[in-house]
Amino acid sequence: MPALAIDILNRLVAHPKLAQTLQLQQIQRLLEFTRRIWPEIVGQTGVVPVVLPPQVVAFLSPVLRLPHDIIALSWLAFSDIAAAFQQDPIEPSLDDEFRLHANDHQIDCHTRYYPNYFVQQASNPAAMREYYNSAVPQFIHVTESSFVERQLCEYFEMQMAVTHSSAEGIAHVYNLALGLSSIPNASRLMHQLDGELVLDAFFHNAVLRDKAAQHQVLSVTHHGDQRRRLDAALQERNTRMMGTGQEFWAHACNRCMKLYQGEDGNWYQITAGVHDGVTVRHLACSVHNCTEPLPSQKARFCSTHAHLKDVCYIRDCNSLTQPGFRTCTLESHRAHELGTIERHAAMFQLHNRLQKSGIPHVPKAGSSSASTTKSTVPSPAVAEKSSASASSMVKGKNSRSWTHNEQLFVRCCGVIISRVTFFGSEGVSGVAAFLKATFPPAYPGAIPSYIFYDNNCTFKKFLLSSGDHYFDNVGLPVDVWHFKCKHTERDVFCQFHCNPARFQELIGEDGNWIFNSSAAEQSNAWFGKFQSVVQEMNVLRCLKKL
C-alpha cells in the first residue's frame, strides 16, 4: 500500500468521526479543491491557517456534500498533506464545480492587475502593491493618473545631480520646452508635470533601480498618502547605505591608493581619505540629539516627544503653555515670545534699518518737511529695549530645529564612500563612531593608512584620553589647507601629531604631495548645493536624494 494511503488511514484512525463519515474519494476531492483555491486559503501571509476561512468552508460544503463541522475537522487532519501537494497540476474536471458554486461564496482571484504591479485583496487596508519582477519598467506607474517614461526619470536625475535643479524648476522647464502639445489628454491622465510628480517619479525610479541591483522585487503599500508610499523602501535603503553600504565603499584607484617598494624589496600600499562635514541639513526633533523622524514637516517634535509641544519652550521651564501661545503665563517668558515675533516682523525690521541709517522719514502729503516730521511709529530701539528688558535673562527656541550637518568620507580622488547625519554637533566622539562604522573590525584591511580631517588634533586628544586604540596604526594629519590657515604654529601637540609634512610617506619623490587632501572641500562644493533642494523634504527622501 502506498505511503500516502497509509498516512491517510492513520489520520482517520486518530479521528473516529472522520472515519465514520468520509470516503476516500471525498478526501481526494478535498485535497484537489483546496489545491485549486490555495491562494484564497493562505491569503497574503502565505501561512497555512489552522482554521479554514468561512467562505472556503461554505464553498466546500456543497461540492463535497459534507457539513461544515466535518469540513473543519478534515482540514485539521489533512491540512499539511494539502500544503505538500499544492504545487501539483490542477485537475480541469473541477472547473464545472467552480462555475456552479464559486461565485456564490466569493471564491475568486481577488487580484487587480496593473501595468507594473498587482494587488491582492485591494479593499484590505493592509493591501500591498507587488511589482511583477525586479526589472525597471519602461513606463513607470507613478500615481493613479500618471505614467513616466524611465528615460525621463533619468533626465530628472541628471538635472538634479548636475545642475542642482529643484523639482518645481524641472517641471516648469519640461512644460515650457519639452512637453509642448496642443492636444490635451482625453483620459484622466495628467497633462502637465508639477514638482510633486517629478519627485514621485524620481524616487520610484531610484527605488526600482535599487531593488533591481539587489535582485529583489519592490513591494509598497496600496493605500495611504502617496508621499509616504515609498517610506519603508527608502528607510531600508538608507539604513543599508550607512557604514559599508555605499556602492563605491571599496573603491580604489591610482589617485587614492599608492604602491611603493620598501627597502626589503616587498611592495606596500598606502591609502588615504578625507573626513569632513558639510552644512546640508534637514528638519529634526527639537530635543537635542534626538534622531527619530518628524511625523510631518511642520512638527517641532517627533512622536516620542510630541507632548513637549504643550510645554513652555523657555529653557528649564516645565510649565504648560496657554492657548494661542508657546509659553507659560510668566511675564518674562511671554515677553520673550512676543519680542521674538515682533523682531521677525517686516515693519519692525525696516524701521530698525531706517533708524540706524539716520535718514529721516518721507513726509506725508501736506506735511511741512521731512526734517520736522515725527514718526508715529515707536522707535525700534526703544521697542527692542523694552522687550529685551523683560526677557534678557531667559533663553529658548521658538522655531523648528535642524540637524547640524552631513559628514562625508571622501577618497582622495573625490569618490564619496560614506555619509552620516550629525544631529546635535560635530563632536569628535561622533567622528570616531562614524569612522568605525565606515571601516568596521570585520574588514581590518579597509581602514585607510591616513585619514585627513581639519580637527584631527582634537580628535587625537580624544582618542588618547579615552584609551581608544582603534586608530593606532592610522596617520591622522590635518589637510594641508586647514593646517596652513587654521592651526597655530605654537601648538606643539598639533605639530607633532597632525602636521602633514611630518609624514614622509605623503611626499613623493618630486617633493609634491602624493594625495589631494582637499578632495573633501571640492566634493563639499558640489554636495552643499543640494541644501536648497532638500531642506524641506522629509528625512527619508532627503537622505535618499543625497
Coordinates of C-alpha atoms in Angstrom, one line a residue:
M1 CA 0.0 0.0 0.0
P2 CA 1.4 3.5 -0.9
A3 CA 2.8 5.5 2.0
L4 CA 0.3 8.3 1.4
A5 CA -2.6 5.9 1.7
I6 CA -1.2 4.5 5.0
D7 CA -0.7 8.1 6.3
I8 CA -4.4 8.9 5.5
L9 CA -5.6 5.7 7.2
N10 CA -3.6 6.5 10.3
R11 CA -5.2 10.0 10.4
L12 CA -8.7 8.6 10.1
V13 CA -7.9 6.3 13.0
A14 CA -6.9 9.3 15.0
H15 CA -10.2 11.0 14.2
P16 CA -13.0 8.4 14.5
K17 CA -15.7 10.9 13.5
L18 CA -14.0 11.4 10.1
A19 CA -13.5 7.6 9.7
Q20 CA -17.3 7.1 10.1
T21 CA -18.2 9.9 7.7
L22 CA -15.5 10.3 5.0
Q23 CA -15.0 8.2 1.9
L24 CA -11.6 8.0 0.2
Q25 CA -13.0 9.8 -2.8
Q26 CA -14.1 12.7 -0.7
I27 CA -10.7 13.1 0.9
Q28 CA -9.2 13.1 -2.6
R29 CA -11.6 15.8 -3.8
L30 CA -10.9 17.8 -0.6
L31 CA -7.2 17.8 -1.4
E32 CA -7.9 18.7 -5.1
F33 CA -10.2 21.6 -4.3
T34 CA -8.0 23.1 -1.6
R35 CA -5.1 23.0 -4.0
R36 CA -7.2 24.8 -6.6
I37 CA -8.1 27.7 -4.2
W38 CA -4.8 27.7 -2.2
P39 CA -4.2 31.5 -2.6
E40 CA -7.7 32.1 -1.1
I41 CA -6.8 29.9 1.9
V42 CA -3.4 31.2 2.8
G43 CA -4.1 34.9 1.8
Q44 CA -1.3 37.4 1.8
T45 CA 0.6 35.9 4.7
G46 CA 1.3 32.7 2.9
V47 CA 0.9 30.8 6.2
V48 CA -1.3 27.7 6.3
P49 CA -4.2 28.6 8.7
V50 CA -5.3 26.4 11.5
V51 CA -9.0 27.2 10.6
L52 CA -10.3 27.5 7.1
P53 CA -11.7 30.9 6.1
P54 CA -15.6 30.9 6.4
Q55 CA -16.1 31.4 2.6
V56 CA -13.9 28.4 1.8
V57 CA -15.9 26.2 4.2
A58 CA -19.2 27.5 2.7
F59 CA -17.9 26.6 -0.8
L60 CA -16.5 23.2 0.0
S61 CA -19.6 22.0 1.9
P62 CA -22.0 21.7 -1.1
V63 CA -19.3 20.5 -3.6
L64 CA -18.1 17.7 -1.2
R65 CA -21.6 17.2 0.3
L66 CA -20.3 17.4 3.8
P67 CA -21.4 19.5 6.8
H68 CA -19.4 22.5 7.9
D69 CA -18.0 20.8 11.1
I70 CA -16.7 17.8 9.1
I71 CA -15.0 20.2 6.6
A72 CA -13.3 22.0 9.5
L73 CA -12.3 18.7 11.2
S74 CA -11.0 17.4 7.8
W75 CA -8.8 20.5 7.4
L76 CA -7.4 19.9 10.9
A77 CA -6.5 16.4 9.9
F78 CA -5.2 16.8 6.3
S79 CA -4.0 20.5 6.0
D80 CA -0.3 19.5 6.0
I81 CA -0.9 17.0 3.2
A82 CA -2.8 19.7 1.2
A83 CA 0.1 22.0 1.7
A84 CA 2.6 19.4 0.5
F85 CA 0.7 18.8 -2.7
Q86 CA -0.4 22.4 -3.5
Q87 CA 2.1 22.7 -6.4
D88 CA 0.8 19.6 -8.2
P89 CA -1.1 20.1 -11.6
I90 CA -4.7 21.2 -11.1
E91 CA -7.5 18.9 -12.5
P92 CA -9.5 20.6 -15.2
S93 CA -12.5 18.4 -14.2
L94 CA -13.1 20.7 -11.3
D95 CA -14.0 23.7 -13.5
D96 CA -17.7 22.8 -13.6
E97 CA -17.9 22.7 -9.8
F98 CA -16.4 26.2 -9.7
R99 CA -18.8 27.5 -12.3
L100 CA -21.7 26.3 -10.2
H101 CA -20.6 27.3 -6.7
A102 CA -17.6 29.6 -6.6
N103 CA -19.4 32.9 -7.2
D104 CA -22.0 32.2 -4.5
H105 CA -19.2 32.1 -1.9
Q106 CA -16.9 34.9 -3.3
I107 CA -14.2 32.4 -4.4
D108 CA -12.3 34.3 -7.0
C109 CA -8.8 35.6 -7.5
H110 CA -9.3 38.9 -5.6
T111 CA -6.4 40.3 -7.6
R112 CA -6.2 43.5 -9.5
Y113 CA -3.6 43.7 -12.2
Y114 CA -1.9 47.0 -13.2
P115 CA 0.8 47.6 -15.8
N116 CA 3.7 47.5 -13.3
Y117 CA 2.3 45.6 -10.3
F118 CA -0.7 43.6 -8.9
V119 CA -2.7 44.0 -5.7
Q120 CA -4.4 41.2 -3.8
Q121 CA -7.4 41.9 -1.6
A122 CA -7.3 45.6 -2.7
S123 CA -10.1 46.5 -0.3
N124 CA -7.9 45.4 2.7
P125 CA -6.3 48.4 4.4
A126 CA -3.1 46.4 4.6
A127 CA -3.0 45.5 0.9
M128 CA 0.4 45.7 -0.9
R129 CA 1.4 46.5 -4.4
E130 CA 3.6 43.7 -5.6
Y131 CA 5.8 44.5 -8.6
Y132 CA 6.0 41.7 -11.2
N133 CA 9.8 41.4 -11.3
S134 CA 13.0 43.2 -10.4
A135 CA 13.4 44.9 -13.8
V136 CA 12.7 48.6 -14.0
P137 CA 9.6 49.1 -16.3
Q138 CA 9.9 51.2 -19.4
F139 CA 6.9 53.3 -18.3
I140 CA 6.7 53.7 -14.5
H141 CA 3.2 53.8 -13.0
V142 CA 4.0 56.7 -10.6
T143 CA 0.5 57.8 -9.5
E144 CA -3.1 56.7 -10.3
S145 CA -3.2 59.3 -13.1
S146 CA 0.4 59.4 -14.4
F147 CA 3.0 57.2 -16.1
V148 CA 6.5 58.5 -16.5
E149 CA 9.0 57.0 -19.0
R150 CA 12.1 55.6 -17.5
Q151 CA 14.4 57.7 -19.6
L152 CA 12.6 60.9 -18.4
C153 CA 13.2 59.8 -14.8
E154 CA 16.9 59.5 -15.6
Y155 CA 16.7 63.0 -17.1
F156 CA 15.3 64.3 -13.8
E157 CA 18.2 62.6 -12.0
M158 CA 20.8 64.3 -14.2
Q159 CA 19.2 67.7 -13.8
M160 CA 19.3 67.3 -10.0
A161 CA 22.8 65.8 -9.8
V162 CA 24.5 68.2 -12.3
T163 CA 22.6 71.5 -12.1
H164 CA 21.0 71.0 -8.6
S165 CA 17.7 71.9 -10.1
S166 CA 14.6 71.8 -7.9
A167 CA 11.6 69.6 -8.8
E168 CA 9.4 72.6 -9.5
G169 CA 12.1 74.1 -11.8
I170 CA 12.4 70.8 -13.7
A171 CA 8.6 70.6 -14.1
H172 CA 8.4 74.2 -15.3
V173 CA 11.2 73.7 -17.9
Y174 CA 9.6 70.5 -19.1
N175 CA 6.1 72.0 -19.5
L176 CA 7.5 75.0 -21.4
A177 CA 10.1 73.3 -23.6
L178 CA 9.8 69.5 -23.8
G179 CA 6.2 68.6 -23.2
L180 CA 4.5 71.0 -25.6
S181 CA 1.4 69.7 -27.2
S182 CA -1.8 71.4 -28.4
I183 CA -3.8 68.3 -27.9
P184 CA -4.7 67.6 -24.2
N185 CA -5.2 64.1 -22.9
A186 CA -8.7 62.7 -23.5
S187 CA -8.2 60.4 -20.5
R188 CA -7.8 61.2 -16.8
L189 CA -4.0 61.1 -17.1
M190 CA -2.2 64.2 -16.1
H191 CA -1.4 66.6 -19.0
Q192 CA 1.4 68.6 -17.3
L193 CA 4.2 67.9 -14.8
D194 CA 4.3 69.5 -11.4
G195 CA 7.0 69.4 -8.8
E196 CA 5.4 66.7 -6.7
L197 CA 5.1 64.4 -9.7
V198 CA 8.8 65.0 -10.6
L199 CA 9.8 63.9 -7.0
D200 CA 7.5 60.9 -7.1
A201 CA 8.9 59.8 -10.4
F202 CA 12.5 60.4 -9.2
F203 CA 12.0 58.3 -6.1
H204 CA 10.0 55.5 -7.8
N205 CA 12.7 55.1 -10.4
A206 CA 15.5 55.3 -7.8
V207 CA 13.9 52.6 -5.6
L208 CA 13.1 50.3 -8.5
R209 CA 16.7 50.6 -9.7
D210 CA 18.0 49.9 -6.2
K211 CA 15.8 46.8 -6.0
A212 CA 17.0 45.6 -9.4
A213 CA 20.6 45.9 -8.2
Q214 CA 19.7 43.8 -5.2
H215 CA 17.8 41.3 -7.3
Q216 CA 14.7 41.9 -5.2
V217 CA 11.1 42.8 -6.1
L218 CA 9.6 46.0 -4.8
S219 CA 6.5 45.8 -2.5
V220 CA 4.8 49.0 -1.3
T221 CA 1.6 49.9 0.4
H222 CA -1.6 50.2 -1.8
H223 CA -3.5 52.7 0.4
G224 CA -2.4 55.8 2.3
D225 CA -0.7 59.0 1.4
Q226 CA 1.1 59.0 -1.9
R227 CA 4.0 60.9 -0.5
R228 CA 4.6 58.2 2.2
R229 CA 4.1 55.2 -0.1
L230 CA 7.8 54.5 -0.5
D231 CA 8.8 55.2 3.1
A232 CA 9.5 51.6 4.0
A233 CA 11.6 51.0 0.9
L234 CA 13.5 54.3 1.4
Q235 CA 14.2 53.5 5.1
E236 CA 15.6 50.1 4.1
R237 CA 17.8 51.6 1.5
N238 CA 19.0 54.5 3.7
T239 CA 19.9 52.0 6.5
R240 CA 21.8 49.8 4.1
M241 CA 23.8 52.8 2.8
M242 CA 25.2 53.6 6.3
G243 CA 28.6 52.4 7.1
T244 CA 29.8 50.0 4.3
G245 CA 26.6 50.1 2.2
Q246 CA 27.6 52.6 -0.5
E247 CA 28.2 51.2 -3.9
F248 CA 31.7 52.5 -4.1
W249 CA 32.7 51.8 -0.5
A250 CA 35.6 49.5 -1.6
H251 CA 36.8 51.9 -4.3
A252 CA 40.5 52.2 -5.0
C253 CA 42.3 53.9 -7.9
N254 CA 45.7 55.4 -8.7
R255 CA 44.7 58.7 -7.1
C256 CA 43.6 57.4 -3.7
M257 CA 46.0 54.4 -3.4
K258 CA 49.7 54.3 -4.0
L259 CA 52.1 51.4 -4.2
Y260 CA 55.8 51.6 -3.3
Q261 CA 58.6 49.1 -2.9
G262 CA 60.2 49.1 0.5
E263 CA 63.9 48.7 1.4
D264 CA 63.2 45.0 2.0
G265 CA 62.1 44.6 -1.6
N266 CA 58.4 44.0 -0.8
W267 CA 55.6 46.1 -2.2
Y268 CA 53.4 48.1 0.1
Q269 CA 50.2 50.1 -0.4
I270 CA 49.2 53.5 1.1
T271 CA 45.6 54.6 1.1
A272 CA 44.1 57.8 2.2
G273 CA 40.8 59.6 2.6
V274 CA 39.4 62.8 3.9
H275 CA 36.7 63.2 6.5
D276 CA 34.7 66.5 6.6
G277 CA 31.3 67.9 7.4
V278 CA 29.1 70.0 5.0
T279 CA 26.2 72.1 6.1
V280 CA 23.3 70.3 4.3
R281 CA 20.6 70.0 6.9
H282 CA 17.1 68.6 7.3
L283 CA 14.4 69.2 9.9
A284 CA 14.8 67.3 13.1
C285 CA 13.1 66.9 16.5
S286 CA 13.7 69.9 18.8
V287 CA 15.1 67.7 21.5
H288 CA 18.8 67.8 21.3
N289 CA 20.4 64.8 19.6
C290 CA 17.1 63.1 19.0
T291 CA 17.3 61.0 15.8
E292 CA 13.6 60.0 15.5
P293 CA 12.0 61.4 12.3
L294 CA 9.2 64.0 12.5
P295 CA 5.6 63.0 11.7
S296 CA 5.3 66.0 9.4
Q297 CA 7.4 68.8 8.1
K298 CA 5.5 71.3 10.3
A299 CA 6.1 69.4 13.5
R300 CA 8.6 70.6 16.1
F301 CA 8.8 67.3 17.9
C302 CA 8.9 63.6 17.0
S303 CA 6.2 61.2 18.1
T304 CA 8.1 60.2 21.2
H305 CA 8.5 63.9 22.3
A306 CA 5.2 65.2 21.0
H307 CA 4.0 66.0 24.5
L308 CA 6.6 68.8 24.7
K309 CA 4.7 70.9 22.2
D310 CA 2.4 71.8 25.2
V311 CA 5.3 72.8 27.4
C312 CA 6.7 76.3 27.6
Y313 CA 9.7 76.5 25.2
I314 CA 11.8 78.6 27.6
R315 CA 14.8 76.6 28.7
D316 CA 14.4 74.8 32.1
C317 CA 10.7 75.7 32.3
N318 CA 8.3 72.8 32.6
S319 CA 5.0 74.8 32.8
L320 CA 2.2 74.2 30.4
T321 CA 1.6 76.7 27.6
Q322 CA -1.5 78.8 27.3
P323 CA -4.0 78.7 24.4
G324 CA -2.6 80.7 21.5
F325 CA 0.9 80.9 22.9
R326 CA 4.0 78.7 23.2
T327 CA 5.0 80.0 26.6
C328 CA 3.5 79.9 30.1
T329 CA 2.0 82.8 32.0
L330 CA 5.3 84.1 33.4
E331 CA 5.7 87.7 32.3
S332 CA 9.4 87.3 31.2
H333 CA 8.6 84.2 29.2
R334 CA 5.6 85.8 27.5
A335 CA 7.7 88.9 26.7
H336 CA 10.4 86.7 25.2
E337 CA 7.8 85.1 22.8
L338 CA 6.2 88.4 21.9
G339 CA 9.6 90.0 21.4
T340 CA 10.7 87.2 19.1
I341 CA 7.5 87.6 17.0
E342 CA 8.0 91.4 16.9
R343 CA 11.6 91.2 15.8
H344 CA 10.7 89.0 12.9
A345 CA 8.0 91.3 11.6
A346 CA 9.0 93.2 8.4
M347 CA 7.7 96.6 9.7
F348 CA 10.0 96.3 12.7
Q349 CA 13.0 95.3 10.7
L350 CA 12.6 98.0 8.1
H351 CA 12.1 100.8 10.7
N352 CA 15.1 99.5 12.6
R353 CA 17.2 99.8 9.4
L354 CA 15.9 103.3 8.8
Q355 CA 16.7 104.3 12.4
K356 CA 20.3 103.0 12.2
S357 CA 20.9 104.8 8.9
G358 CA 19.9 108.2 10.4
I359 CA 17.7 109.1 7.4
P360 CA 14.5 111.0 8.2
H361 CA 11.0 109.7 7.2
V362 CA 9.5 110.9 3.9
P363 CA 6.6 113.3 4.9
K364 CA 3.0 112.7 4.1
A365 CA 1.2 114.9 1.6
G366 CA 0.5 118.2 3.4
S367 CA 3.3 117.9 5.9
S368 CA 5.8 120.8 6.2
S369 CA 9.1 118.9 5.6
A370 CA 10.9 115.7 6.2
S371 CA 13.2 117.3 8.7
T372 CA 10.3 118.3 11.0
T373 CA 8.2 115.1 10.5
K374 CA 8.0 112.9 13.6
S375 CA 7.5 109.2 13.2
T376 CA 4.3 107.9 14.7
V377 CA 5.9 104.5 15.0
P378 CA 7.7 103.8 18.3
S379 CA 11.5 103.8 17.9
P380 CA 12.6 100.3 17.2
A381 CA 15.5 100.8 19.6
V382 CA 13.1 101.7 22.3
A383 CA 10.7 98.8 21.5
E384 CA 13.6 96.4 21.4
K385 CA 14.9 97.7 24.7
S386 CA 11.6 97.4 26.4
S387 CA 11.1 93.9 25.0
A388 CA 14.7 92.9 26.0
S389 CA 14.4 94.2 29.5
A390 CA 11.7 91.6 30.3
S391 CA 13.3 88.7 28.6
S392 CA 17.1 89.2 28.6
M393 CA 17.5 86.6 31.3
V394 CA 15.6 83.8 29.6
K395 CA 16.5 81.8 26.6
G396 CA 14.6 79.4 24.4
K397 CA 13.9 78.4 20.9
N398 CA 10.5 79.1 19.3
S399 CA 11.1 77.6 15.9
R400 CA 11.7 74.3 14.2
S401 CA 15.1 72.6 14.6
W402 CA 17.5 71.3 12.0
T403 CA 20.3 68.7 12.0
H404 CA 23.8 70.0 12.5
N405 CA 25.4 68.8 9.2
E406 CA 26.1 65.8 7.0
Q407 CA 29.5 64.1 7.5
L408 CA 31.3 62.7 4.4
F409 CA 34.2 60.4 4.0
V410 CA 35.8 61.1 0.6
R411 CA 38.6 59.2 -1.0
C412 CA 41.4 61.5 -2.2
C413 CA 40.2 61.0 -5.8
G414 CA 36.9 62.6 -4.9
V415 CA 34.7 59.5 -4.6
I416 CA 32.3 59.7 -1.6
I417 CA 32.2 56.3 0.1
S418 CA 30.2 57.0 3.3
R419 CA 27.8 59.6 4.8
V420 CA 26.1 60.1 8.1
T421 CA 23.9 62.7 9.7
F422 CA 25.2 64.6 12.8
F423 CA 22.2 65.8 14.7
G424 CA 23.4 67.9 17.6
S425 CA 27.0 68.8 16.9
E426 CA 30.2 67.7 15.1
G427 CA 31.7 66.1 18.2
V428 CA 34.8 64.0 18.0
S429 CA 33.1 61.1 19.7
G430 CA 30.6 61.1 16.8
V431 CA 33.5 61.3 14.4
A432 CA 35.1 58.2 15.9
A433 CA 31.8 56.3 15.8
F434 CA 31.3 57.3 12.1
L435 CA 34.8 56.1 11.1
K436 CA 34.4 52.8 12.9
A437 CA 31.1 52.2 11.2
T438 CA 32.7 53.1 7.8
F439 CA 35.7 50.8 8.4
P440 CA 34.4 48.1 10.8
P441 CA 36.6 45.5 12.5
A442 CA 35.1 42.9 10.2
Y443 CA 37.2 44.4 7.4
P444 CA 40.6 45.2 9.1
G445 CA 42.4 45.9 5.8
A446 CA 39.8 48.5 4.7
I447 CA 40.8 51.3 7.1
P448 CA 43.0 53.9 5.3
S449 CA 46.6 54.4 6.1
Y450 CA 45.9 58.1 6.5
I451 CA 42.7 60.0 7.4
F452 CA 42.8 63.7 6.8
Y453 CA 40.5 65.8 9.0
D454 CA 40.5 69.5 9.8
N455 CA 40.1 68.9 13.5
N456 CA 42.4 65.9 13.8
C457 CA 44.4 67.4 16.7
T458 CA 41.3 67.5 18.9
F459 CA 40.3 64.0 17.6
K460 CA 43.8 62.7 18.5
K461 CA 43.5 64.1 22.0
F462 CA 40.1 62.4 22.4
L463 CA 41.5 59.1 21.4
L464 CA 44.4 59.4 23.8
S465 CA 42.2 60.5 26.7
S466 CA 39.6 57.8 26.2
G467 CA 42.1 55.0 25.7
D468 CA 40.8 54.2 22.2
H469 CA 43.4 52.3 20.2
Y470 CA 41.3 51.6 17.1
F471 CA 43.3 54.2 15.1
D472 CA 46.8 53.5 16.4
N473 CA 48.1 52.3 13.0
V474 CA 46.4 55.2 11.1
G475 CA 48.1 58.5 10.4
L476 CA 45.9 61.5 11.4
P477 CA 47.2 64.6 9.6
V478 CA 45.2 67.8 9.2
D479 CA 44.6 68.5 5.5
V480 CA 47.2 70.9 4.0
W481 CA 44.9 74.0 3.5
H482 CA 43.5 73.9 7.0
F483 CA 46.8 73.3 8.7
K484 CA 48.3 76.3 6.9
C485 CA 45.4 78.7 7.6
K486 CA 43.6 77.5 10.8
H487 CA 46.2 75.8 13.0
T488 CA 48.8 77.8 15.1
E489 CA 52.5 77.1 14.9
R490 CA 52.7 77.3 18.7
D491 CA 50.6 74.2 19.2
V492 CA 53.3 71.6 19.8
F493 CA 50.8 68.7 20.1
C494 CA 49.2 69.6 16.8
Q495 CA 52.6 70.0 15.1
F496 CA 53.8 66.6 16.4
H497 CA 50.7 64.5 15.6
C498 CA 49.0 66.3 12.7
N499 CA 51.4 68.3 10.6
P500 CA 51.2 66.5 7.2
A501 CA 54.8 67.4 6.4
R502 CA 55.9 65.1 9.3
F503 CA 54.6 62.0 7.4
Q504 CA 57.3 61.3 4.8
E505 CA 55.1 58.7 3.0
L506 CA 52.8 61.5 1.9
I507 CA 55.6 63.3 -0.1
G508 CA 56.6 62.0 -3.5
E509 CA 60.0 61.8 -5.0
D510 CA 59.3 65.0 -6.8
G511 CA 58.6 66.8 -3.5
N512 CA 54.9 67.1 -4.1
W513 CA 52.0 65.7 -2.1
I514 CA 51.0 62.2 -3.4
F515 CA 47.4 62.7 -2.3
N516 CA 44.9 65.5 -2.7
S517 CA 44.0 66.3 0.9
S518 CA 41.4 68.9 -0.3
A519 CA 39.2 66.4 -2.0
A520 CA 36.5 66.8 0.6
E521 CA 36.4 70.6 0.1
Q522 CA 35.9 70.1 -3.6
S523 CA 33.2 67.5 -3.0
N524 CA 31.5 69.7 -0.4
A525 CA 31.2 72.5 -3.0
W526 CA 29.1 70.1 -5.1
F527 CA 27.3 68.4 -2.3
G528 CA 26.4 71.6 -0.4
K529 CA 24.4 72.9 -3.4
F530 CA 21.7 70.3 -2.5
Q531 CA 20.8 72.3 0.6
S532 CA 18.2 74.4 -1.2
V533 CA 16.7 71.4 -2.9
V534 CA 16.3 69.0 0.1
Q535 CA 15.8 71.4 3.0
E536 CA 12.0 71.0 3.2
M537 CA 12.0 67.2 2.4
N538 CA 11.2 64.6 5.0
V539 CA 14.3 62.8 6.3
L540 CA 13.8 59.6 4.2
R541 CA 13.5 61.5 0.9
C542 CA 16.3 63.9 1.9
L543 CA 18.8 61.1 2.6
K544 CA 17.9 59.1 -0.4
K545 CA 18.4 62.1 -2.7
L546 CA 21.8 62.8 -1.1

